[in-house]
Coordinates of C-alpha atoms in Angstrom, one line a residue:
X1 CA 0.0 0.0 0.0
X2 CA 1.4 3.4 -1.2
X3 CA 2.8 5.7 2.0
X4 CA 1.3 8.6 0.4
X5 CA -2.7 6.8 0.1
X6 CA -1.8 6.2 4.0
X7 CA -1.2 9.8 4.0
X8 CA -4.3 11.3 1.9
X9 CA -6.7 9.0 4.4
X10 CA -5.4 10.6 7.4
X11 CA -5.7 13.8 6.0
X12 CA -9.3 13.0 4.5
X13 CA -10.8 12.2 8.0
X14 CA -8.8 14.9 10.1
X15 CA -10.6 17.8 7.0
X16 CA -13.9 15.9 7.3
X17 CA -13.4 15.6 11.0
X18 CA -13.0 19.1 11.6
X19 CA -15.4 20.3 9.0
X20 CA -18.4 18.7 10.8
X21 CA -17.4 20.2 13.9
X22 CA -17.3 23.6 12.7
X23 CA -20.7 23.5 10.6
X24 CA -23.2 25.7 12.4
X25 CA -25.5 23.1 12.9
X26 CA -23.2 21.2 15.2
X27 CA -22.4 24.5 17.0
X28 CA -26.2 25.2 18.8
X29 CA -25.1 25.6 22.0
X30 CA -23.3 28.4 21.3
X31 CA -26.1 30.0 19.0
X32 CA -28.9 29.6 21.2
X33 CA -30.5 32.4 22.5
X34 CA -30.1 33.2 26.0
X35 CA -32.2 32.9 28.3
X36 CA -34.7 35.7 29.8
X37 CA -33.8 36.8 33.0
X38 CA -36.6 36.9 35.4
X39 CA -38.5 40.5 36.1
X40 CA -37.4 41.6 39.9
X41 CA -40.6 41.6 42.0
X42 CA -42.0 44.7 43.2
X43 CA -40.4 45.5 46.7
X44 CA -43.7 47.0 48.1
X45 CA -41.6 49.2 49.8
X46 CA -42.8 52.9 48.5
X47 CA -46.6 51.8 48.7
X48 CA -46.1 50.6 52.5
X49 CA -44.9 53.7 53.1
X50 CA -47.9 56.2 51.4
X51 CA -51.2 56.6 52.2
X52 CA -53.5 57.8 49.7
X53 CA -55.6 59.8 52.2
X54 CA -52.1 61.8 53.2
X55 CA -50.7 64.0 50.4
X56 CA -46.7 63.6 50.2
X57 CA -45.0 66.9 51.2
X58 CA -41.2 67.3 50.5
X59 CA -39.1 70.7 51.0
X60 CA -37.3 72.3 48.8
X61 CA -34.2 71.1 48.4
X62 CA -35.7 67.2 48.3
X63 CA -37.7 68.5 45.6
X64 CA -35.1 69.5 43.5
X65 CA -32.5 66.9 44.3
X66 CA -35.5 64.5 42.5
X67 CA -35.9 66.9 39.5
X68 CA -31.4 66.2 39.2
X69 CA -32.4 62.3 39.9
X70 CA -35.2 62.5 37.0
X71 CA -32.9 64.0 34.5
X72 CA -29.9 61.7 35.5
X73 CA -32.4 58.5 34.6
X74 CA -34.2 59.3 31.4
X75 CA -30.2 60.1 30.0
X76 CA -28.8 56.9 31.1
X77 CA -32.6 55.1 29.6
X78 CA -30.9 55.7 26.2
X79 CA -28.9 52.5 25.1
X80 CA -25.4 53.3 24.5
X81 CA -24.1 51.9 21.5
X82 CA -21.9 48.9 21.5
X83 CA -18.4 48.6 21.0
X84 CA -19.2 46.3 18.0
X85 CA -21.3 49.0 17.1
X86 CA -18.9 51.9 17.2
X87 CA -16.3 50.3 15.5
X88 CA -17.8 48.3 12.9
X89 CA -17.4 45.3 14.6
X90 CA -19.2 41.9 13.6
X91 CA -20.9 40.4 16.8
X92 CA -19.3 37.5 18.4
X93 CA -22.3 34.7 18.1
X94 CA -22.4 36.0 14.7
X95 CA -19.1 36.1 13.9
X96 CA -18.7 32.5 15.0
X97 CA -21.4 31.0 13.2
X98 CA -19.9 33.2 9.6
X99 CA -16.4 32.2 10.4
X100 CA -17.3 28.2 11.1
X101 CA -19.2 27.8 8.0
X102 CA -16.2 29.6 5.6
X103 CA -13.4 27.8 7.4
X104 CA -15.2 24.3 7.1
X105 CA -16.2 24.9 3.0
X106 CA -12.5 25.9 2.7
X107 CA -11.1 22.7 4.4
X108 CA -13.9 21.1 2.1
X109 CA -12.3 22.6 -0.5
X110 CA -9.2 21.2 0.1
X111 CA -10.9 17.7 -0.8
X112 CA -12.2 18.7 -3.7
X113 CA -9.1 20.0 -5.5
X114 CA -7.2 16.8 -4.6
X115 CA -7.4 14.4 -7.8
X116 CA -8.6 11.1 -5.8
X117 CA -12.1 10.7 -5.2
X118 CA -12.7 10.8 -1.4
X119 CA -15.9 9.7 -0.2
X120 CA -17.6 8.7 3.4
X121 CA -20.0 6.1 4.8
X122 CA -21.8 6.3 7.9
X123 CA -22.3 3.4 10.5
X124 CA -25.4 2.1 8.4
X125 CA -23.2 2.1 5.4
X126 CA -24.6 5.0 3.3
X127 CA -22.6 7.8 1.8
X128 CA -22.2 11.0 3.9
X129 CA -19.7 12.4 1.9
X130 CA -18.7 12.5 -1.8
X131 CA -16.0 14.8 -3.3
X132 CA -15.7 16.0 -6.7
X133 CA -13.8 14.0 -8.3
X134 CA -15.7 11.1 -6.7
X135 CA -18.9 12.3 -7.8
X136 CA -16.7 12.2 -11.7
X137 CA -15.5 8.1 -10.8
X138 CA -19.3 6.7 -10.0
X139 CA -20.7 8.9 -12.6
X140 CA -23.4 10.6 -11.0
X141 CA -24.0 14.0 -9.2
X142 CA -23.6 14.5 -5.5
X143 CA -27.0 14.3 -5.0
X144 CA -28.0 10.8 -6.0
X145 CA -24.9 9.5 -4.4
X146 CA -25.4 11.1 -0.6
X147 CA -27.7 8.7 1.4
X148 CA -27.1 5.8 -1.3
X149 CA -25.7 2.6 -0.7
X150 CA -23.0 0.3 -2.7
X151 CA -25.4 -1.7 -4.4
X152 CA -27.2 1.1 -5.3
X153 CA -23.6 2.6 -6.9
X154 CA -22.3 -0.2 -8.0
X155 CA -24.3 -3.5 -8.1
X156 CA -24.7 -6.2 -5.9
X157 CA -21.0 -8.1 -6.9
X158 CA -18.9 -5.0 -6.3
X159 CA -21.2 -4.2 -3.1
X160 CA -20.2 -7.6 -1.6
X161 CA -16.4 -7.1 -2.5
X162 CA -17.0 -3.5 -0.6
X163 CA -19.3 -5.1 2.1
X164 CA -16.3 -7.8 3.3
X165 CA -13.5 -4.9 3.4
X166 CA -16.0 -2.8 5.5
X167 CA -16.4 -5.7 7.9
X168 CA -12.5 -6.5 7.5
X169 CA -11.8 -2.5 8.4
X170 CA -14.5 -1.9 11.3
X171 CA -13.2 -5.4 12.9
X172 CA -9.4 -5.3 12.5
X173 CA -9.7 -1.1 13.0
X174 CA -6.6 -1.3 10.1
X175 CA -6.5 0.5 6.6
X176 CA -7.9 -2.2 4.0
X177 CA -6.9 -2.2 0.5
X178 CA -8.8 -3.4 -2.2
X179 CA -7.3 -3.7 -5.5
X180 CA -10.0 -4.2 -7.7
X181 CA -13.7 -2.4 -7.7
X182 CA -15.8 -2.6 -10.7
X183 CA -18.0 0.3 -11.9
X184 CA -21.7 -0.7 -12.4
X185 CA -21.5 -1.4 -16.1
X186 CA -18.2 -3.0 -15.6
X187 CA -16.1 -0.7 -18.2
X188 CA -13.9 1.3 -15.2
X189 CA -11.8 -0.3 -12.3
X190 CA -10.8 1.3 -9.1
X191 CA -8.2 0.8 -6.3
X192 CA -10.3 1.7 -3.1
X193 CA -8.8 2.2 0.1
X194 CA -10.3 3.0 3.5
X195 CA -9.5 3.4 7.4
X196 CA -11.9 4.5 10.1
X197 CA -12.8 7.6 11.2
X198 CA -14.7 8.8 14.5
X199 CA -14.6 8.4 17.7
X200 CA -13.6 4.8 18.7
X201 CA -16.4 4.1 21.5
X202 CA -19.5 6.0 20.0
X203 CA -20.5 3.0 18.1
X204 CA -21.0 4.9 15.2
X205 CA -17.5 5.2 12.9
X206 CA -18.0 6.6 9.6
X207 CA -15.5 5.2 7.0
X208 CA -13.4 7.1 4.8
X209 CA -12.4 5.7 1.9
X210 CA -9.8 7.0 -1.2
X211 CA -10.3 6.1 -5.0
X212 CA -8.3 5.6 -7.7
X213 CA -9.1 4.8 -11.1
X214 CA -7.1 1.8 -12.2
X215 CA -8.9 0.8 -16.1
X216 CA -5.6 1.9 -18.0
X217 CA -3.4 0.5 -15.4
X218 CA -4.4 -2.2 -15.0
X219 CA -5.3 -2.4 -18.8
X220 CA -1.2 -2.2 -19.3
X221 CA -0.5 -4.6 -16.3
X222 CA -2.9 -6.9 -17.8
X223 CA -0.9 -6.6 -21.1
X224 CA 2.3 -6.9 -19.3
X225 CA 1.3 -10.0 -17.4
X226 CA 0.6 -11.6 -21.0
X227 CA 3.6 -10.7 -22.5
X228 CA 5.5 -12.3 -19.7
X229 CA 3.9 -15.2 -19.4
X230 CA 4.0 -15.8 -23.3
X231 CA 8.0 -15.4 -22.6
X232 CA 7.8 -17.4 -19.6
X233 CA 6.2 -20.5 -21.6
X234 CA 8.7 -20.5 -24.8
X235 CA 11.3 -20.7 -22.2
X236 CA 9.8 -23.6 -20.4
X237 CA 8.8 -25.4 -24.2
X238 CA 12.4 -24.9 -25.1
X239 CA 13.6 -26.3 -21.5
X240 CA 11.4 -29.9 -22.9
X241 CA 13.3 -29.7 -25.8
X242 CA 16.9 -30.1 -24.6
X243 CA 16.1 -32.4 -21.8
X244 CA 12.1 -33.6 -21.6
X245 CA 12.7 -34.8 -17.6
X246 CA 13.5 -31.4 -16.6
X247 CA 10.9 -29.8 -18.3
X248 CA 8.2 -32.1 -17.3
X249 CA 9.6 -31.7 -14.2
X250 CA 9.1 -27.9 -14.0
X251 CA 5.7 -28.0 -15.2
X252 CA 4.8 -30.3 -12.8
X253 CA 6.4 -28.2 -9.7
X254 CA 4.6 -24.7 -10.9
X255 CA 1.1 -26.8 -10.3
X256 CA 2.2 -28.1 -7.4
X257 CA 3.6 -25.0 -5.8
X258 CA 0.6 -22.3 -7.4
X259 CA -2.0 -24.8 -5.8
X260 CA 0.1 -24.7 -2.5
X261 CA 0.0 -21.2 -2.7
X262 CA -3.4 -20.3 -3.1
X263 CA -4.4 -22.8 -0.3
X264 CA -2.0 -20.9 1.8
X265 CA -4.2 -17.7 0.9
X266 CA -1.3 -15.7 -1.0
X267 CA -2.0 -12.6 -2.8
X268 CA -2.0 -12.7 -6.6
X269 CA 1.3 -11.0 -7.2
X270 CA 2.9 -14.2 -4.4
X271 CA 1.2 -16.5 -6.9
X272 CA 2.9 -15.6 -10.1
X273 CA 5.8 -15.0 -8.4
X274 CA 6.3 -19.2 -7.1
X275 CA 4.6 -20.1 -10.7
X276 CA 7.0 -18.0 -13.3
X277 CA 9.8 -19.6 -10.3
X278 CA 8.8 -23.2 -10.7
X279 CA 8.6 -22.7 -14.8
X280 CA 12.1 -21.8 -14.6
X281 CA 13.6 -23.4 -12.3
X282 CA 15.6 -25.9 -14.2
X283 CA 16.9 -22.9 -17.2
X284 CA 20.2 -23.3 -15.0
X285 CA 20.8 -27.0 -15.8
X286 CA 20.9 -26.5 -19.6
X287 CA 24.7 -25.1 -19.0
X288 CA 25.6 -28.4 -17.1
X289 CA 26.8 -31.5 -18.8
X290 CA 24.2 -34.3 -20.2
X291 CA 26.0 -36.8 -19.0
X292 CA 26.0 -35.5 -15.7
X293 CA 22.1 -35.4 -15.0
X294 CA 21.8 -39.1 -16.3
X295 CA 24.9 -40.2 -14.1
X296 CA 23.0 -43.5 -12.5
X297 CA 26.0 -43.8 -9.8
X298 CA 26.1 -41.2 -7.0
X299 CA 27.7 -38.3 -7.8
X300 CA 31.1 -37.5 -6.7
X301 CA 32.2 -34.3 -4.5
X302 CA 33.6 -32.0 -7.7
X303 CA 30.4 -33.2 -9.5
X304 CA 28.3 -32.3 -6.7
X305 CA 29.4 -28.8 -6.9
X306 CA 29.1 -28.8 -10.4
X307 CA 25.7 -29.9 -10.5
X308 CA 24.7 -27.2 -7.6
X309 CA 26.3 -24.6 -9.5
X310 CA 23.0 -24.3 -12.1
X311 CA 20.9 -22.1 -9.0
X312 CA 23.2 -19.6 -9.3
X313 CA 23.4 -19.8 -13.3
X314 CA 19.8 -19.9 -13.5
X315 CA 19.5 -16.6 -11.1
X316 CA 22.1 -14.5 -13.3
X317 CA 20.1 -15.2 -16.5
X318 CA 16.7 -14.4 -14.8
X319 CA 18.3 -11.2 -13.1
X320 CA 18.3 -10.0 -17.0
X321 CA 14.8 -9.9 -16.9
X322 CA 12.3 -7.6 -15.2
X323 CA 9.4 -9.8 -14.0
X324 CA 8.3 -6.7 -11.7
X325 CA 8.2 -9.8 -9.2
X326 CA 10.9 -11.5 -7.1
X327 CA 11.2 -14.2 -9.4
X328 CA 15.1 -14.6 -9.6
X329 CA 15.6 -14.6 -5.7
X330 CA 13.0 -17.5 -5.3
X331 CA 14.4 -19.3 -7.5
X332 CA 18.1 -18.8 -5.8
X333 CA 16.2 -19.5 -2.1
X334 CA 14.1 -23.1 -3.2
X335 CA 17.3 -25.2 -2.5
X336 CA 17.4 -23.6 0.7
X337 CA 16.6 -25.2 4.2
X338 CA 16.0 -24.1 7.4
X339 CA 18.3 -26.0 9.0
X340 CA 21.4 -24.0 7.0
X341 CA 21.8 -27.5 5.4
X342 CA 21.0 -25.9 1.8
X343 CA 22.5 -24.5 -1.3
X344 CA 23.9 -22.0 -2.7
X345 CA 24.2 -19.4 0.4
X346 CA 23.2 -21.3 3.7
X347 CA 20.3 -19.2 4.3
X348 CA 18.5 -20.7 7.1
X349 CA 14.6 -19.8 9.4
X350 CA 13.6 -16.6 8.4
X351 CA 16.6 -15.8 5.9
X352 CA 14.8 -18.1 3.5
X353 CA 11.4 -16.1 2.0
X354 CA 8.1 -17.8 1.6
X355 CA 8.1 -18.3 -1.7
X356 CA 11.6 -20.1 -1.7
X357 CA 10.3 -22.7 1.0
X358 CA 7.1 -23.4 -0.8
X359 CA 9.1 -24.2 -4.2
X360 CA 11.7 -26.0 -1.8
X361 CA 9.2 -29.0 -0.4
X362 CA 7.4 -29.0 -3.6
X363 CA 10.3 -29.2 -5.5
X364 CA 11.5 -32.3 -3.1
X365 CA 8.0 -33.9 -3.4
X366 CA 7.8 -33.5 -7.5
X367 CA 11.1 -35.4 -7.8
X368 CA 10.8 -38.1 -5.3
X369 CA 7.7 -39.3 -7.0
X370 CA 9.3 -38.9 -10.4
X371 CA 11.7 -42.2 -11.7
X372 CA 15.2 -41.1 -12.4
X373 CA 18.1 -43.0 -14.4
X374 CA 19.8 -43.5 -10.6
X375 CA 16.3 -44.3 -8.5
X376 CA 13.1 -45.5 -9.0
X377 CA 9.9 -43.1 -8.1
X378 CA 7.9 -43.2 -4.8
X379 CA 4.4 -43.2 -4.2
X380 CA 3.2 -39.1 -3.1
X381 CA 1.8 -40.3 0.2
X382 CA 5.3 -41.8 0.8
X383 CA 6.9 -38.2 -0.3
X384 CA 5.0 -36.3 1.8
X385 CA 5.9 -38.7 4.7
X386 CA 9.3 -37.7 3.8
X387 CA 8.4 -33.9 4.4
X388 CA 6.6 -34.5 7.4
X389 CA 9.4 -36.5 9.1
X390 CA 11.8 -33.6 8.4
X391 CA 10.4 -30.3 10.1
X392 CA 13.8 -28.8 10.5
X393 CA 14.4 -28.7 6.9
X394 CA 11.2 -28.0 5.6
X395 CA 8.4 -25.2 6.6
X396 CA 5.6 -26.9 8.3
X397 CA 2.6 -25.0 7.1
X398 CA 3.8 -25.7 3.6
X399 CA 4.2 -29.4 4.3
X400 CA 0.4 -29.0 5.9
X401 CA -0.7 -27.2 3.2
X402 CA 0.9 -29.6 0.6
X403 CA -0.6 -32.8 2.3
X404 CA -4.2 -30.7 2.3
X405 CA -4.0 -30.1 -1.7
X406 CA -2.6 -33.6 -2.2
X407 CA -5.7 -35.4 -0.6
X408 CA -8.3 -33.6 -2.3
X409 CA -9.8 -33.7 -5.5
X410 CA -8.2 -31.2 -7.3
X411 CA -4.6 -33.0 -6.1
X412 CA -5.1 -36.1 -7.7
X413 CA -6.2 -34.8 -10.8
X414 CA -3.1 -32.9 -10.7
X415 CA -1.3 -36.2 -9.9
X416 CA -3.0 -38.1 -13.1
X417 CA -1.9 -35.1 -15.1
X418 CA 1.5 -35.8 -14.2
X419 CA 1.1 -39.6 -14.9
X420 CA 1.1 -41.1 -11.5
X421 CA -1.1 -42.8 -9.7

């Protein structure tokens, strides 16, 4: 996953975050009107002091010390003006509710000059939020996007596919990847990627998700993929042609090894990476003597070596080409073990990748039920016991994984392909 989609989805919730907190609406505390203060009651105090059958009688200087008080009173009764007033001042309430709305379309705004679509769902799973160029992926005007749902955008097969990476990203609380969401007509592809956003105990995280259109990319990778594997196969056919074992034997590992693979759960890219690895696996051993595969005696020290020498052969002719996969260095790891017991480096545990112990028990297995000039074949249940009864040499999941593809159907149709039974 690209560091900078990582960055744009942080970004995304923080501006969406902050723009619903500065929309009016979720400011009416601070707009609501205050409160009426109470009227003062009437203290009584003047009427418990008159009687209206005795006329009030006051001398003079009382009488005009209320005539000063009466004058003082009806000036301050005239409002003064405010200091908002005076000075062309914008009221505080009012200048908060004027100011929150501009500064959350502006951080909006942000979003909609960015080139990926950005787009929200709510707790429910309906759109909140759609950005421009969003609104210019799906096709269809902000308003008939807010409030919809993904089968409502984009069909129930794409909705599922978004459905499962919701689920996968509210229950792991990760950013989720998807490489591959189809528009509604199916003629556009997108790369959608998504994280939460919210408040982690309200219950109710929106996601935010970033999308980029993938058609012409992956149009080209598509196209790429083709030419490689068209490139790939005249390698393996010519392989057959100089020495049939060793390409029957390379077929017969990349079905092996790609049906290990996917039952391990690897990603595509993993896939094609142990398949074009197994197909080419043996280009090394063209550069070593005939007569030194078919030897039926056991091979001396110096022919050992010899013979060992084709991983690294077969590395520096696949280094020439760019697979855009690690194709070369799974190929150099397959002879590997975990024990440091292998060939060509003494890699051992983690030092040897994934895809370099799947090809190296499934390379082991492939051969010991294949009949060679120096050994007769053995039956796969009898291979696989080898395996098992050598966990420091070989990964056990792979092992586990290769017994579980063996026993089912699909293994032993793979196994009559190859001609054993």
């Amino acid at each position: 996953m690209a560091q900078e989609t990582v960055i744009l989805l942080s970004l995304a919730a923080m501006v969406l975050t902050l723009s619903a907190v500065l929309r009016p609406s979720s400011r009416l505390a601070n707009n609501a009107p205050e409160e009426a203060k109470p009227p003062i009651p009437d203290s009584g105090l003047v009427k418990n002091q008159t009687h209206k059958d005795e006329p009030i009688t006051m001398s003079g200087e009382a009488t005009k010390a209320i005539e000063v008080k009466s004058t003082t009173d009806t000036a301050l009764s005239t409002p003064l003006p405010t200091s908002n007033e005076q000075f062309g001042r914008t009221p505080r309430r009012e200048y908060d509710k004027t100011s929150s709305q501009e500064d959350a379309e502006s951080l909006e705004e942000l979003l909609a000059n960015i080139a990926e679509g950005i787009a929200v769902k709510d707790s429910i799973g309906r759109y909140s939020y759609a950005n421009k160029p969003f609104t210019r992926l799906v096709g269809r005007p902000k308003s008939e996007i807010i409030g919809c749902d993904d089968e409502e955008l984009f069909g129930y097969v794409t909705a599922q596919s978004l459905a499962a990476a919701d689920h996968e990203t509210r229950a792991r609380g990760e950013t989720v990847q998807i490489n591959e969401v189809h528009s509604h007509d199916g003629s556009r592809t997108f790369e959608v990627t998504r994280r939460l956003m919210g408040e982690e105990d309200d219950g109710n995280q929106s996601i935010v998700s970033v999308w980029r259109e993938r058609t012409e990319a992956l149009q080209r990778s598509q196209e790429r993929e083709q030419a490689m594997r068209q490139a790939v196969s005249a390698f393996a056919r010519s392989i057959r042609f100089v020495d049939p074992y060793l390409g029957d034997h390379a077929q017969r590992l990349a079905r092996v090894a790609t049906a290990v693979a996917k039952a391990m759960g690897l990603s595509e890219s993993a896939v094609m990476t142990i398949e074009f690895a197994a197909l080419l696996s043996q280009v090394g051993k063209l550069s070593v003597e005939p007569e030194l595969l078919r030897k039926q005696e056991r091979l001396a020290h110096e022919e050992t070596i010899r013979l060992r020498r084709h991983v690294d052969d077969t590395a520096t002719l696949l280094n020439e080409f760019d697979f855009g996969l690690p194709v070369a260095e799974s190929v150099h790891q397959m002879h590997e073990r975990l024990d440091g017991s292998g060939y060509p480096r003494g890699l051992s545990g983690d030092q040897i990748n994934l895809s370099g112990r799947i090809l190296g028990a499934c390379d082991v297995f492939c051969a010991r039920i294949s009949p060679r000039s120096y050994r007769a074949a053995i039956l796969p249940q009898e291979a696989l016991g080898v395996l098992g009864q050598n966990p420091h040499r070989y990964d056990g999941e792979v092992v586990a994984s290769l017994v579980k593809v063996m026993s089912n159907s699909a293994g032993k149709r793979l196994l009559a392909i190859q001609g054993t039974n």
